[in-house]
mmCIF file of C-alpha atoms and ligand atoms in Angstrom:
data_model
loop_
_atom_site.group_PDB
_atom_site.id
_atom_site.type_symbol
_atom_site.label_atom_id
_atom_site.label_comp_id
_atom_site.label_asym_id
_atom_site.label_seq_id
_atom_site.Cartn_x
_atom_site.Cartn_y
_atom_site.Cartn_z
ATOM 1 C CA UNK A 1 0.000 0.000 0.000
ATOM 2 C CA UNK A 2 2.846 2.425 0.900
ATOM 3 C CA UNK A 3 4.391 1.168 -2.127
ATOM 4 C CA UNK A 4 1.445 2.091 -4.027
ATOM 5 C CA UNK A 5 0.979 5.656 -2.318
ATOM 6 C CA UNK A 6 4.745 6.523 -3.363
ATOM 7 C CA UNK A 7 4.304 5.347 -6.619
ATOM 8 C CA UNK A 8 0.610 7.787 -7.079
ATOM 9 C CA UNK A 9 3.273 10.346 -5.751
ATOM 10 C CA UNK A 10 6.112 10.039 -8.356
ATOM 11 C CA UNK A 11 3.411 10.357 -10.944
ATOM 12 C CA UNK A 12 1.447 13.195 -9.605
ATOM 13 C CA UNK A 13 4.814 15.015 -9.265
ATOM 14 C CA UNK A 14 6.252 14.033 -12.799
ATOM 15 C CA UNK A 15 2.636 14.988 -14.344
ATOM 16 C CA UNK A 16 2.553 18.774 -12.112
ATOM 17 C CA UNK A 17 6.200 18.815 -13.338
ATOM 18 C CA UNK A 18 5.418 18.277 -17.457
ATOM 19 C CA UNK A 19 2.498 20.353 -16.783
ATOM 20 C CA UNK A 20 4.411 23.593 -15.787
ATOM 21 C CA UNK A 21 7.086 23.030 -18.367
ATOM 22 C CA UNK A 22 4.429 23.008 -20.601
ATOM 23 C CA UNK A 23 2.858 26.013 -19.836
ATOM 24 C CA UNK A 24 6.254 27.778 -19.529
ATOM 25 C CA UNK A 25 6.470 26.854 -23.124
ATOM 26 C CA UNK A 26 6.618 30.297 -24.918
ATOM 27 C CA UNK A 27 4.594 30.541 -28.105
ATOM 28 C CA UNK A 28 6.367 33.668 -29.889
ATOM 29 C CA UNK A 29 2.859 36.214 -30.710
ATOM 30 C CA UNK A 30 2.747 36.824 -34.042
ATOM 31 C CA UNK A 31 1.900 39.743 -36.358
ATOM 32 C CA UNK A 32 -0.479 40.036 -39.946
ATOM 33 C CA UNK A 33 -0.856 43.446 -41.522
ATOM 34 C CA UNK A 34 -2.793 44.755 -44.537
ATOM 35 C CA UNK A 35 -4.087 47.850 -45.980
ATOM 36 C CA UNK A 36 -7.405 47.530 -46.162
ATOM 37 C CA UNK A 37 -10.272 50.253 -44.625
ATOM 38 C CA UNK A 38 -8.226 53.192 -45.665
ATOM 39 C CA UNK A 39 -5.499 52.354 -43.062
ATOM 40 C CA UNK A 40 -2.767 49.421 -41.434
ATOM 41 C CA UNK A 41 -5.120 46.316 -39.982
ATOM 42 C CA UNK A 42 -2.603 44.420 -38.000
ATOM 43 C CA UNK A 43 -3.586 41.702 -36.211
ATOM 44 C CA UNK A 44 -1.208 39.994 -33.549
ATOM 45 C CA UNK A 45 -2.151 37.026 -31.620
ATOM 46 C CA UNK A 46 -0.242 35.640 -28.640
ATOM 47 C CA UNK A 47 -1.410 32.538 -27.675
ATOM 48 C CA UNK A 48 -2.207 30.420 -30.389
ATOM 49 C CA UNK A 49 -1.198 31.860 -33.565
ATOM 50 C CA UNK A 50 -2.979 29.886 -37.070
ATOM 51 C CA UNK A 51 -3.157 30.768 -40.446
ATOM 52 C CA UNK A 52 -6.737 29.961 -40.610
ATOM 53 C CA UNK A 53 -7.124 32.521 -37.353
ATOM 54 C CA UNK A 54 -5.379 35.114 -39.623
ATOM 55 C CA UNK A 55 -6.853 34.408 -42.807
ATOM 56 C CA UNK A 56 -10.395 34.262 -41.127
ATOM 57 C CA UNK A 57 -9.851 37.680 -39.099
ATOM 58 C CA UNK A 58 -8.532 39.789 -42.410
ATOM 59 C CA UNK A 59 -11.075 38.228 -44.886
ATOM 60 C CA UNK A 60 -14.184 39.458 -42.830
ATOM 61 C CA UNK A 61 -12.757 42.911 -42.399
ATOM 62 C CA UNK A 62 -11.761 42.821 -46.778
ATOM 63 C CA UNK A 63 -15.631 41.666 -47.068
ATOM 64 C CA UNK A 64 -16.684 44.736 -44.648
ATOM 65 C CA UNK A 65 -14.713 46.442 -46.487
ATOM 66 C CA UNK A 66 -16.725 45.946 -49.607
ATOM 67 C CA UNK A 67 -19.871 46.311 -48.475
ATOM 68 C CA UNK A 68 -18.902 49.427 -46.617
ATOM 69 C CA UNK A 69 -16.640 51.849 -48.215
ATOM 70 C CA UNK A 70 -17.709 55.264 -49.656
ATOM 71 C CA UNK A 71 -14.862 55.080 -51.945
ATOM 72 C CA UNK A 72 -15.301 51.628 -53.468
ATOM 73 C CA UNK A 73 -17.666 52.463 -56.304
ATOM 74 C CA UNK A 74 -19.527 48.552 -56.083
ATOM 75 C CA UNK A 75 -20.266 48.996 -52.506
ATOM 76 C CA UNK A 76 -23.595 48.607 -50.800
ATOM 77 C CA UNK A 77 -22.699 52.017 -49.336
ATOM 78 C CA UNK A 78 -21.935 53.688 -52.804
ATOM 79 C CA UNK A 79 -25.383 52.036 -54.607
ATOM 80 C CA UNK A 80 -27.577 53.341 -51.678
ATOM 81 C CA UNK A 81 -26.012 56.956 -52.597
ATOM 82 C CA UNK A 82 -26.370 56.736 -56.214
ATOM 83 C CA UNK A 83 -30.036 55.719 -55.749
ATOM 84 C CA UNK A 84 -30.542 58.349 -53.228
ATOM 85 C CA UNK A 85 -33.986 60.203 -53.833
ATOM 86 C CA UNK A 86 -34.841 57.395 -56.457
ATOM 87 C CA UNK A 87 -35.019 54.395 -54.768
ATOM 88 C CA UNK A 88 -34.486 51.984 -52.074
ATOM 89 C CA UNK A 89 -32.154 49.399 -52.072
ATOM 90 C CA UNK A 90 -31.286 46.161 -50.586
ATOM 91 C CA UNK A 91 -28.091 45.697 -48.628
ATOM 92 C CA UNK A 92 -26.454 42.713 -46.639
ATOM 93 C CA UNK A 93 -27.280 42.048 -43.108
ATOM 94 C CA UNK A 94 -23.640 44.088 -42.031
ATOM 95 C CA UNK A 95 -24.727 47.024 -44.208
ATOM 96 C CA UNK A 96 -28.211 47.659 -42.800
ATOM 97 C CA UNK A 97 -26.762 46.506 -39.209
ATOM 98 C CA UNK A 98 -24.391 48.595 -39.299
ATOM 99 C CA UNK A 99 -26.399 52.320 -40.437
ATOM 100 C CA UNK A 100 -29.269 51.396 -38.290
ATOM 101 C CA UNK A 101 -26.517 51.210 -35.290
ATOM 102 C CA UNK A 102 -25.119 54.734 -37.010
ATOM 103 C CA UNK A 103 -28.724 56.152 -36.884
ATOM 104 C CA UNK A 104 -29.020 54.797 -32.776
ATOM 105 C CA UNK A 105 -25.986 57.176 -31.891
ATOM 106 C CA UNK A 106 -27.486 60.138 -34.215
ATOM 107 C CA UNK A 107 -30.497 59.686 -32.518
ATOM 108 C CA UNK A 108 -28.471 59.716 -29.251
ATOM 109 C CA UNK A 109 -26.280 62.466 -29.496
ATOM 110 C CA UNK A 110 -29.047 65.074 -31.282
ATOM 111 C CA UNK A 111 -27.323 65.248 -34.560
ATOM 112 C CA UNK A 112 -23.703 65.642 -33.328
ATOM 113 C CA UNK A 113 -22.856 62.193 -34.889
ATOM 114 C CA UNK A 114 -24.535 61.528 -38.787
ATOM 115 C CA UNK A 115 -23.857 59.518 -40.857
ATOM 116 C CA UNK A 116 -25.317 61.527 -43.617
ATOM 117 C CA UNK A 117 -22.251 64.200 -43.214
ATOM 118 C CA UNK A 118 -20.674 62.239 -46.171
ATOM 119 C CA UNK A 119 -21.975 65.286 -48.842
ATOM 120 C CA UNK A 120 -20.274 67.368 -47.076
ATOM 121 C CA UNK A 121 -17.138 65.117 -46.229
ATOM 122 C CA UNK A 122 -16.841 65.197 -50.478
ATOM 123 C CA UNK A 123 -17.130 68.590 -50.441
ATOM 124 C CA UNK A 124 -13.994 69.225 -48.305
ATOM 125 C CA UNK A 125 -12.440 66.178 -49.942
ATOM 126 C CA UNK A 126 -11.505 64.917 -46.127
ATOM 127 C CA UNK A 127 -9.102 61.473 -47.049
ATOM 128 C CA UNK A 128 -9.155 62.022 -50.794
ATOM 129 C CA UNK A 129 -6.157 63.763 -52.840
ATOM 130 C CA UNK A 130 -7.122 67.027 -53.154
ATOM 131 C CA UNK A 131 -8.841 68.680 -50.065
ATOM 132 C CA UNK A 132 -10.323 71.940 -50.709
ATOM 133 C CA UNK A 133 -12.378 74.693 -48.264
ATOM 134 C CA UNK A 134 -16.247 75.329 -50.096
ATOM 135 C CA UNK A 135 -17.302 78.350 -49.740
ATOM 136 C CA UNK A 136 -20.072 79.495 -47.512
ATOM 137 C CA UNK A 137 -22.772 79.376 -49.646
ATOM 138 C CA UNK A 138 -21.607 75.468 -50.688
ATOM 139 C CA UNK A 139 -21.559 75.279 -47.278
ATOM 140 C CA UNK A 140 -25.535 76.051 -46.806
ATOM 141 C CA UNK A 141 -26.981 74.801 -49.559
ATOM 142 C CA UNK A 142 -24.917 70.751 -48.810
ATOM 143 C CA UNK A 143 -26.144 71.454 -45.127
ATOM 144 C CA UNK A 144 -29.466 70.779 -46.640
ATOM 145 C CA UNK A 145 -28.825 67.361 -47.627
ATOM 146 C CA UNK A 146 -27.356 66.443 -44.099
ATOM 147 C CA UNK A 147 -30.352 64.678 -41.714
ATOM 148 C CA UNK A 148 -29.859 61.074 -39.850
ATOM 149 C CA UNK A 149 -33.533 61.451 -39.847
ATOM 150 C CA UNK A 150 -34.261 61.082 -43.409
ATOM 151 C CA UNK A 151 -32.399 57.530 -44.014
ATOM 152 C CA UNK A 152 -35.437 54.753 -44.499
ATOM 153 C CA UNK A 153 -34.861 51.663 -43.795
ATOM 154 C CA UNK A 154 -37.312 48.524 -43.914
ATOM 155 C CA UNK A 155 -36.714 45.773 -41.373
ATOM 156 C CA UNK A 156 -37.943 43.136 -43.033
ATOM 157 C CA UNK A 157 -36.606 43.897 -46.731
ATOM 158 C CA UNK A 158 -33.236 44.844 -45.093
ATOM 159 C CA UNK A 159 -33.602 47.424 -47.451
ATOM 160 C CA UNK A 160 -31.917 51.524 -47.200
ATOM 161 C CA UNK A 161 -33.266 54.487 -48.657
ATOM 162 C CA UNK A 162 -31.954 58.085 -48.497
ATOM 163 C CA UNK A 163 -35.121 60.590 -48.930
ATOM 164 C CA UNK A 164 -33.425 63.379 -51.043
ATOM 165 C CA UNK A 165 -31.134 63.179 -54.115
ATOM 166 C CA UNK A 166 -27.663 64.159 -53.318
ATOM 167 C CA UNK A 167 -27.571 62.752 -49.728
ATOM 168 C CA UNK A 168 -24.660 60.722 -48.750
ATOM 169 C CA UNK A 169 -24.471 58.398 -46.392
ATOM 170 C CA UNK A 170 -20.540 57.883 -45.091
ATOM 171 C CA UNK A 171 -19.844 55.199 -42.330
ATOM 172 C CA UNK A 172 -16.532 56.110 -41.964
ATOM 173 C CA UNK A 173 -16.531 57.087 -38.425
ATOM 174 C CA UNK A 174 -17.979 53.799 -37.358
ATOM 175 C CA UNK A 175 -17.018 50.853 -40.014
ATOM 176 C CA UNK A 176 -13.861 50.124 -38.533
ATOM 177 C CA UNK A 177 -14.894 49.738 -35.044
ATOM 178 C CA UNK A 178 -17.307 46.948 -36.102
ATOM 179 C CA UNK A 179 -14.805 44.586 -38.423
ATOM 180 C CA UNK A 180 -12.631 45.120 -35.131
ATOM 181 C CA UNK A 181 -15.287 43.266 -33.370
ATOM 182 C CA UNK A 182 -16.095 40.851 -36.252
ATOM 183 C CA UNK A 183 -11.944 39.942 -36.709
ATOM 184 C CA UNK A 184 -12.115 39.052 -33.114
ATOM 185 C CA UNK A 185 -15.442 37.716 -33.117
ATOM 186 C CA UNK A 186 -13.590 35.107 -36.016
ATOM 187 C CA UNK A 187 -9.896 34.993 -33.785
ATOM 188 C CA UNK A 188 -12.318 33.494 -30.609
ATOM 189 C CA UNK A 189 -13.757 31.147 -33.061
ATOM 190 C CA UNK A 190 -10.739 29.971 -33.996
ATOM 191 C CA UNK A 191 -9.761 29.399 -30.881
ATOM 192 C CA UNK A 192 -7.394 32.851 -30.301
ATOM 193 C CA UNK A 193 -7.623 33.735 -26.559
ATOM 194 C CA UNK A 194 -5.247 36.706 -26.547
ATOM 195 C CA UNK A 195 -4.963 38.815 -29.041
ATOM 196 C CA UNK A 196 -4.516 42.229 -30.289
ATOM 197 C CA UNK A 197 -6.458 44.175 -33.608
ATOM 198 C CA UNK A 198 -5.254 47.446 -34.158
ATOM 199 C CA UNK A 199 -7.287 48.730 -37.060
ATOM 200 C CA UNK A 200 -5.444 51.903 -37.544
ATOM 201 C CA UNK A 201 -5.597 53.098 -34.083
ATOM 202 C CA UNK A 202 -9.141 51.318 -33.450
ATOM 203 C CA UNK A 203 -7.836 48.665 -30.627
ATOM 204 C CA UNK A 204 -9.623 46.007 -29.314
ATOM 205 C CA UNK A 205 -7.979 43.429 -27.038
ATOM 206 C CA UNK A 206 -9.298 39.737 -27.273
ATOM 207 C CA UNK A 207 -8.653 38.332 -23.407
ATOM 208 C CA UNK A 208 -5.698 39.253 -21.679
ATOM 209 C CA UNK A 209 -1.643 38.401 -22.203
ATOM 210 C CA UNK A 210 -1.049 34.743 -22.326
ATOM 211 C CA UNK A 211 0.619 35.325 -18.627
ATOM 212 C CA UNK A 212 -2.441 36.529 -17.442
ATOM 213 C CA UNK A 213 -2.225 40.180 -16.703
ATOM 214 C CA UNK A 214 -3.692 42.750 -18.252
ATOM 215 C CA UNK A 215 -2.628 44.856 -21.777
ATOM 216 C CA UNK A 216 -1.287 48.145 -21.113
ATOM 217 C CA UNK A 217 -2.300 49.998 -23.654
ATOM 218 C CA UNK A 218 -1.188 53.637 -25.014
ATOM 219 C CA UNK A 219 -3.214 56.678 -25.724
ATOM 220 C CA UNK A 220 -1.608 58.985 -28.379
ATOM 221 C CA UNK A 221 -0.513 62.111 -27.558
ATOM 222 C CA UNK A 222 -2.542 64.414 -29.478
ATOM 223 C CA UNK A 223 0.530 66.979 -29.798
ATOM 224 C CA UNK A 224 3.597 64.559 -30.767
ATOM 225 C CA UNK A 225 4.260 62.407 -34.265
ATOM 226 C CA UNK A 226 2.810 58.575 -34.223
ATOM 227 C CA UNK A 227 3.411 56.490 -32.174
ATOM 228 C CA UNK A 228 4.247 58.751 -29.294
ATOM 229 C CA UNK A 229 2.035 57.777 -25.694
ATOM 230 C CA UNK A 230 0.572 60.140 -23.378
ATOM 231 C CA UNK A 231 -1.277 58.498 -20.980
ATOM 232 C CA UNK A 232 -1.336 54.110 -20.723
ATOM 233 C CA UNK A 233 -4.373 52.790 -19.298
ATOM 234 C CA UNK A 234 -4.643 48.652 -18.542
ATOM 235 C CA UNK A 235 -7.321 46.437 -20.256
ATOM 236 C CA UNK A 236 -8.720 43.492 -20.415
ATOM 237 C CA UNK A 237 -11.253 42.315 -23.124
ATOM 238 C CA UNK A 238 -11.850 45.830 -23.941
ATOM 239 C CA UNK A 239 -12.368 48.418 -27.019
ATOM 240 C CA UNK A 240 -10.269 51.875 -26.711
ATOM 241 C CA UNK A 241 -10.727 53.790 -29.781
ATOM 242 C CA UNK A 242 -9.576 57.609 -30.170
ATOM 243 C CA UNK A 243 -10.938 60.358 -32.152
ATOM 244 C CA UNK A 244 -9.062 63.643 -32.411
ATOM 245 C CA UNK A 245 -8.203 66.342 -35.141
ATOM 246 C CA UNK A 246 -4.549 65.072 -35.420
ATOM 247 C CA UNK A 247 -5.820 61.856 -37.402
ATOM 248 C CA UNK A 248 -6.455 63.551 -40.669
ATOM 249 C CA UNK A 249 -6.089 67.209 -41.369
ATOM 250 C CA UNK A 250 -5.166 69.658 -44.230
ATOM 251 C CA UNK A 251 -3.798 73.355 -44.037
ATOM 252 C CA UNK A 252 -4.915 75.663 -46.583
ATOM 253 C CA UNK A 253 -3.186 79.347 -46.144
ATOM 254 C CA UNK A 254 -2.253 78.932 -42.570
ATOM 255 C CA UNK A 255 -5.789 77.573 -41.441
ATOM 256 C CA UNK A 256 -5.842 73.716 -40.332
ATOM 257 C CA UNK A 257 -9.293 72.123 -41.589
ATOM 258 C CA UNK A 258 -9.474 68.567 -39.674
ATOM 259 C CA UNK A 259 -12.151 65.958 -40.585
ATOM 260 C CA UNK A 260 -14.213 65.674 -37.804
ATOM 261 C CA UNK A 261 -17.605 67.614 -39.062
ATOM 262 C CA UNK A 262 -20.027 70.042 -37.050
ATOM 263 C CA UNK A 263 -22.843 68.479 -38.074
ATOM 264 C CA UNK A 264 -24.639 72.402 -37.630
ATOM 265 C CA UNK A 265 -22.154 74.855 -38.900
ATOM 266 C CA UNK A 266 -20.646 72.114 -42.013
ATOM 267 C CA UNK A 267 -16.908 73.046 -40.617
ATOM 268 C CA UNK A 268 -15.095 71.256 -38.646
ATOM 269 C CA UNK A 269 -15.841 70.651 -34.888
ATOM 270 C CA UNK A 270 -14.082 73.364 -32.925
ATOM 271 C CA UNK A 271 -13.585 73.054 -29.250
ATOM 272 C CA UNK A 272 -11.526 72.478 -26.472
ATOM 273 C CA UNK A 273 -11.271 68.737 -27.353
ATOM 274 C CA UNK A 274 -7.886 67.144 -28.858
ATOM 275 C CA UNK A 275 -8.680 64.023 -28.018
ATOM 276 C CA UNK A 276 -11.170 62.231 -27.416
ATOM 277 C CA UNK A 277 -10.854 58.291 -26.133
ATOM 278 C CA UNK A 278 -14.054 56.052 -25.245
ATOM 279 C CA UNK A 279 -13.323 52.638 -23.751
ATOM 280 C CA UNK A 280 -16.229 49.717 -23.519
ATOM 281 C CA UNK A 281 -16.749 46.106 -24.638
ATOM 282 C CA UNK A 282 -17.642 46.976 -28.317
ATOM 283 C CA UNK A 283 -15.521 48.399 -30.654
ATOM 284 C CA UNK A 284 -18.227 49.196 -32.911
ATOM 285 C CA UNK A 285 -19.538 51.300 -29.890
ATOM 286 C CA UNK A 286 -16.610 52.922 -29.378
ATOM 287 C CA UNK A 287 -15.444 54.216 -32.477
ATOM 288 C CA UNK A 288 -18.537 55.461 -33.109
ATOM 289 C CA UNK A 289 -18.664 57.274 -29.854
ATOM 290 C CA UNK A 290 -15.377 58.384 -29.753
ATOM 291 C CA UNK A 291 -16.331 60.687 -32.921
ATOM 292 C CA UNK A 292 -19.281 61.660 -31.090
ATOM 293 C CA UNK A 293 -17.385 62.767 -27.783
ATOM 294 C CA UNK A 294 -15.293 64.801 -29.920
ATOM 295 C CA UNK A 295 -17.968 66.495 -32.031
ATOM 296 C CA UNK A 296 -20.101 67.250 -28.772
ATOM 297 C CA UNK A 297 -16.886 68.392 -27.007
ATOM 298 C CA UNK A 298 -16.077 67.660 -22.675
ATOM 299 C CA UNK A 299 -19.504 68.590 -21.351
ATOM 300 C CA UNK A 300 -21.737 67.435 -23.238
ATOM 301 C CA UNK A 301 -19.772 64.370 -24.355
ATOM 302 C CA UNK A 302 -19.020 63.587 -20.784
ATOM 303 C CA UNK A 303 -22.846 64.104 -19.977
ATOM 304 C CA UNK A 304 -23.523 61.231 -23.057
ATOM 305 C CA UNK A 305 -20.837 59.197 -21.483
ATOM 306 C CA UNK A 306 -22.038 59.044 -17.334
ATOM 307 C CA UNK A 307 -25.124 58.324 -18.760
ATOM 308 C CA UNK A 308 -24.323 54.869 -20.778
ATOM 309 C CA UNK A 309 -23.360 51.658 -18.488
ATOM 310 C CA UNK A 310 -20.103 50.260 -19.138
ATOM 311 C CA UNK A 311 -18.815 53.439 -21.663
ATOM 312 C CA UNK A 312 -16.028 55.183 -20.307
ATOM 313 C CA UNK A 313 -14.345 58.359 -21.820
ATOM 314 C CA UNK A 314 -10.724 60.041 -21.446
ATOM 315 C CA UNK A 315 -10.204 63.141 -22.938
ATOM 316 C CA UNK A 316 -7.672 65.722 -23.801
ATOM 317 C CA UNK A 317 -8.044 69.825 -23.623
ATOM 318 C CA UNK A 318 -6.062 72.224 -25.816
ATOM 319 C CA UNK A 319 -4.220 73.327 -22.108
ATOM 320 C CA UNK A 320 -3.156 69.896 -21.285
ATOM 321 C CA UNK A 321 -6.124 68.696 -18.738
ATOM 322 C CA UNK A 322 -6.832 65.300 -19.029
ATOM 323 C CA UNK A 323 -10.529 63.981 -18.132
ATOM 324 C CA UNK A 324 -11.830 61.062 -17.364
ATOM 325 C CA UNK A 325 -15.095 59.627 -16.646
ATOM 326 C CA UNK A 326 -15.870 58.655 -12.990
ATOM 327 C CA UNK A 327 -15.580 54.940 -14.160
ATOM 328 C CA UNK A 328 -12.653 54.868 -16.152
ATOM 329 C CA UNK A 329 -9.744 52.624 -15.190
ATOM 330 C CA UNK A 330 -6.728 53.771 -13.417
ATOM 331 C CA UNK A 331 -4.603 56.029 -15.915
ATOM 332 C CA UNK A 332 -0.955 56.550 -15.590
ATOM 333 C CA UNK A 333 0.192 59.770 -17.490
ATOM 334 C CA UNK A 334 3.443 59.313 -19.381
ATOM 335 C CA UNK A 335 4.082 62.823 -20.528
ATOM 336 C CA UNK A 336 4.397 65.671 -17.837
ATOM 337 C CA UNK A 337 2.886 68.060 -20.496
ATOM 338 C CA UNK A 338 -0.379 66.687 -19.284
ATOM 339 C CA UNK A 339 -2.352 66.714 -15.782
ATOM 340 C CA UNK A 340 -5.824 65.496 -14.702
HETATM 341 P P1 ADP B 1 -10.834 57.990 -37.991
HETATM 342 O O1 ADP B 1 -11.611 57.379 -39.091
HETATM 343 O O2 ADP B 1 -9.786 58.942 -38.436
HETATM 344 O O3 ADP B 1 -10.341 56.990 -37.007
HETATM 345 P P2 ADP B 1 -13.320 58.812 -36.766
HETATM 346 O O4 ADP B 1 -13.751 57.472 -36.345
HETATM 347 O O5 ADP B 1 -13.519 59.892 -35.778
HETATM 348 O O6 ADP B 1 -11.818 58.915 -37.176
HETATM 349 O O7 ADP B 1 -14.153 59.126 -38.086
HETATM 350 C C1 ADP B 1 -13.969 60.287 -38.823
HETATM 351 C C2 ADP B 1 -14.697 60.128 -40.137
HETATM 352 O O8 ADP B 1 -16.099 60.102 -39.908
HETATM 353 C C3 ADP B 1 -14.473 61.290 -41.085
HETATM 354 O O9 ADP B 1 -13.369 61.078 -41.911
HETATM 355 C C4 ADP B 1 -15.783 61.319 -41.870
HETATM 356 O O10 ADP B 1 -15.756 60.338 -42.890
HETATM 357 C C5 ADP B 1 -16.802 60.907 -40.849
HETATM 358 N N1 ADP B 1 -17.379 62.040 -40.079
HETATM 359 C C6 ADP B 1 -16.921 63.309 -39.975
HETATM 360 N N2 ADP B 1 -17.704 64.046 -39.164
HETATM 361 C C7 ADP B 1 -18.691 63.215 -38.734
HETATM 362 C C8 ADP B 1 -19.831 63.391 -37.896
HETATM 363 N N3 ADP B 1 -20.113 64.553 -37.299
HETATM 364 N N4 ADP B 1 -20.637 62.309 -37.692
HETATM 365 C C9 ADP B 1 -20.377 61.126 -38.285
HETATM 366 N N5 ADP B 1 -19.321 60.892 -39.088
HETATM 367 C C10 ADP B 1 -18.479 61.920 -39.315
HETATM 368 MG MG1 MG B 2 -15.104 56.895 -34.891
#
């Protein structure tokens, strides 16, 4: 019997010992990037990297891509413009997910998000090659054609129609957020339990690092080149997604014209804001929020903010405050420029 008992113990200790050295067993993460959304997709996954993972993860946000993009002439997006004021006209499941979700935060935020800006994000050629300042009277008349509240859909036909010819609808403040959830959405289905997609500044984390703590993350400072951090916050499972003027801007004769839209004047948003950060579950949510916060500025972003559960926002003034909301996690501020 003793015999027996020292024998279970050898075992047991030769079966915790292969099981450690197992898990000590680093797999090396590994990194996929393409162009694709107007920006760099990477993709890095720590635990168990597969081709099939990465394959999966990049073809859903190319197939987004091509249902979604304003400058893709074959998209769903580009056919319901061209048939604005005509007719209405039937879109995947994404598309019409997607714009009713767009319509939910236009709805929320009185205007200050719309996806219907896109006439007048042509007009100022925002992205494109050759960005240009309309004049006034441009201005007033493309205003006309901007209202969340005259996109129709129809549930059950999964069908989009724009009410007046010339409207645009552009879900460029909001279709990256959502392939970052769908690219994860396919990494967990392949099994991926930590992971990383950084769609161009749009980051999502999928669990947390393979050693179990959580991701530190950066937050761009608004005022220094690419890749320079401000402020890290830690994260688990978690969307943060920035908006701020610094993304994309153009200077004509001394002015700086960024492409962030007032939905009211048809310039772009001017406030205190430089950044503006939202962190929550879904990265659909908070890129689409993130734009918000910045167009509605600190008050009454942070006002939309306290009043959503689970949506938390940090933000950056012109004179260095930062601000949080009174749920966000712990931030530690890398850049003495900056104080809370
Ligand atoms: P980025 O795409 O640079 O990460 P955002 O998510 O903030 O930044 O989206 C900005 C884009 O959203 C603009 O380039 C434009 O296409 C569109 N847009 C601009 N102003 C608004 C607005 N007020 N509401 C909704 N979309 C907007
Ligand atoms: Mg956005």
């Amino acid at each position: 019997m003793r015999q027996f008992r020292q024998r279970i113990t050898i075992v047991a200790i030769i079966i915790v010992f292969l099981f450690t050295s197992c898990s000590k067993k680093r797999v090396d993460p590994q990194s996929q990037s393409f162009l694709m959304l107007g920006t760099v997709c990477r993709i890095t996954i720590y635990d168990t990297p597969t081709d099939a993972a990465f394959r999966a993860a990049f073809a859903r946000i190319k197939e987004i891509e091509e249902h979604m993009s304003l400058h893709l002439s074959t998209s769903e997006i580009a056919r319901v413009n061209s048939a604005a004021g005509k007719e209405a006209v039937a879109v995947s499941s994404d598309t019409f997910l997607v714009v009713k979700k767009a319509l939910e935060i236009a709805r929320l935020s009185s205007g200050a998000f719309d996806p219907t800006v896109g006439v007048l994000v042509q007009a100022w050629g925002i992205g494109g090659d050759s960005p240009r300042r309309p004049d006034d009277e441009e201005i007033a008349r493309l205003l006309g054609l901007v209202g969340w509240q005259r996109v129709v859909l129809d549930e059950e036909q999964e069908t989009i129609f724009l009410a007046d010819e010339g409207m645009v609808l552009d879900l460029g403040a909001i279709a990256k957020g959502y392939a970052a959830d769908e690219a994860a959405r396919l990494l967990v289905e392949h099994g991926v339990r930590s992971a990383i997609v950084n769609l161009g500044g749009n980051v999502l984390t999928v669990g947390r690092k393979v050693d179990g703590s959580l991701w530190k993350i950066g937050i761009q400072d608004p005022e220094s080149e690419r890749g320079a951090y401000a402020l890290i916050v830690e994260l688990d499972d978690t969307s943060l997604v920035t908006s701020g003027p610094y993304e994309r801007f153009f200077v004509l004769e001394g002015e700086t014209y960024h492409h962030i839209l007032d939905t009211t004047t048809g310039y772009p948003v001017e406030n205190e804001l430089i950044s503006a950060s939202i962190i929550t579950k879904s990265s659909f949510l908070a890129d689409a929020l993130s734009t918000t916060l910045f167009a509605l500025g600190p008050q009454r972003g942070l006002a939309l903010v306290e009043g959503l559960d689970g949506v938390e926002a940090i933000m950056f003034t012109a004179d260095g405050r930062i601000i949080a909301s009174s749920g966000a996690p712990p931030i530690t501020i890398t850049d003495e420029r900056y104080h809370r």
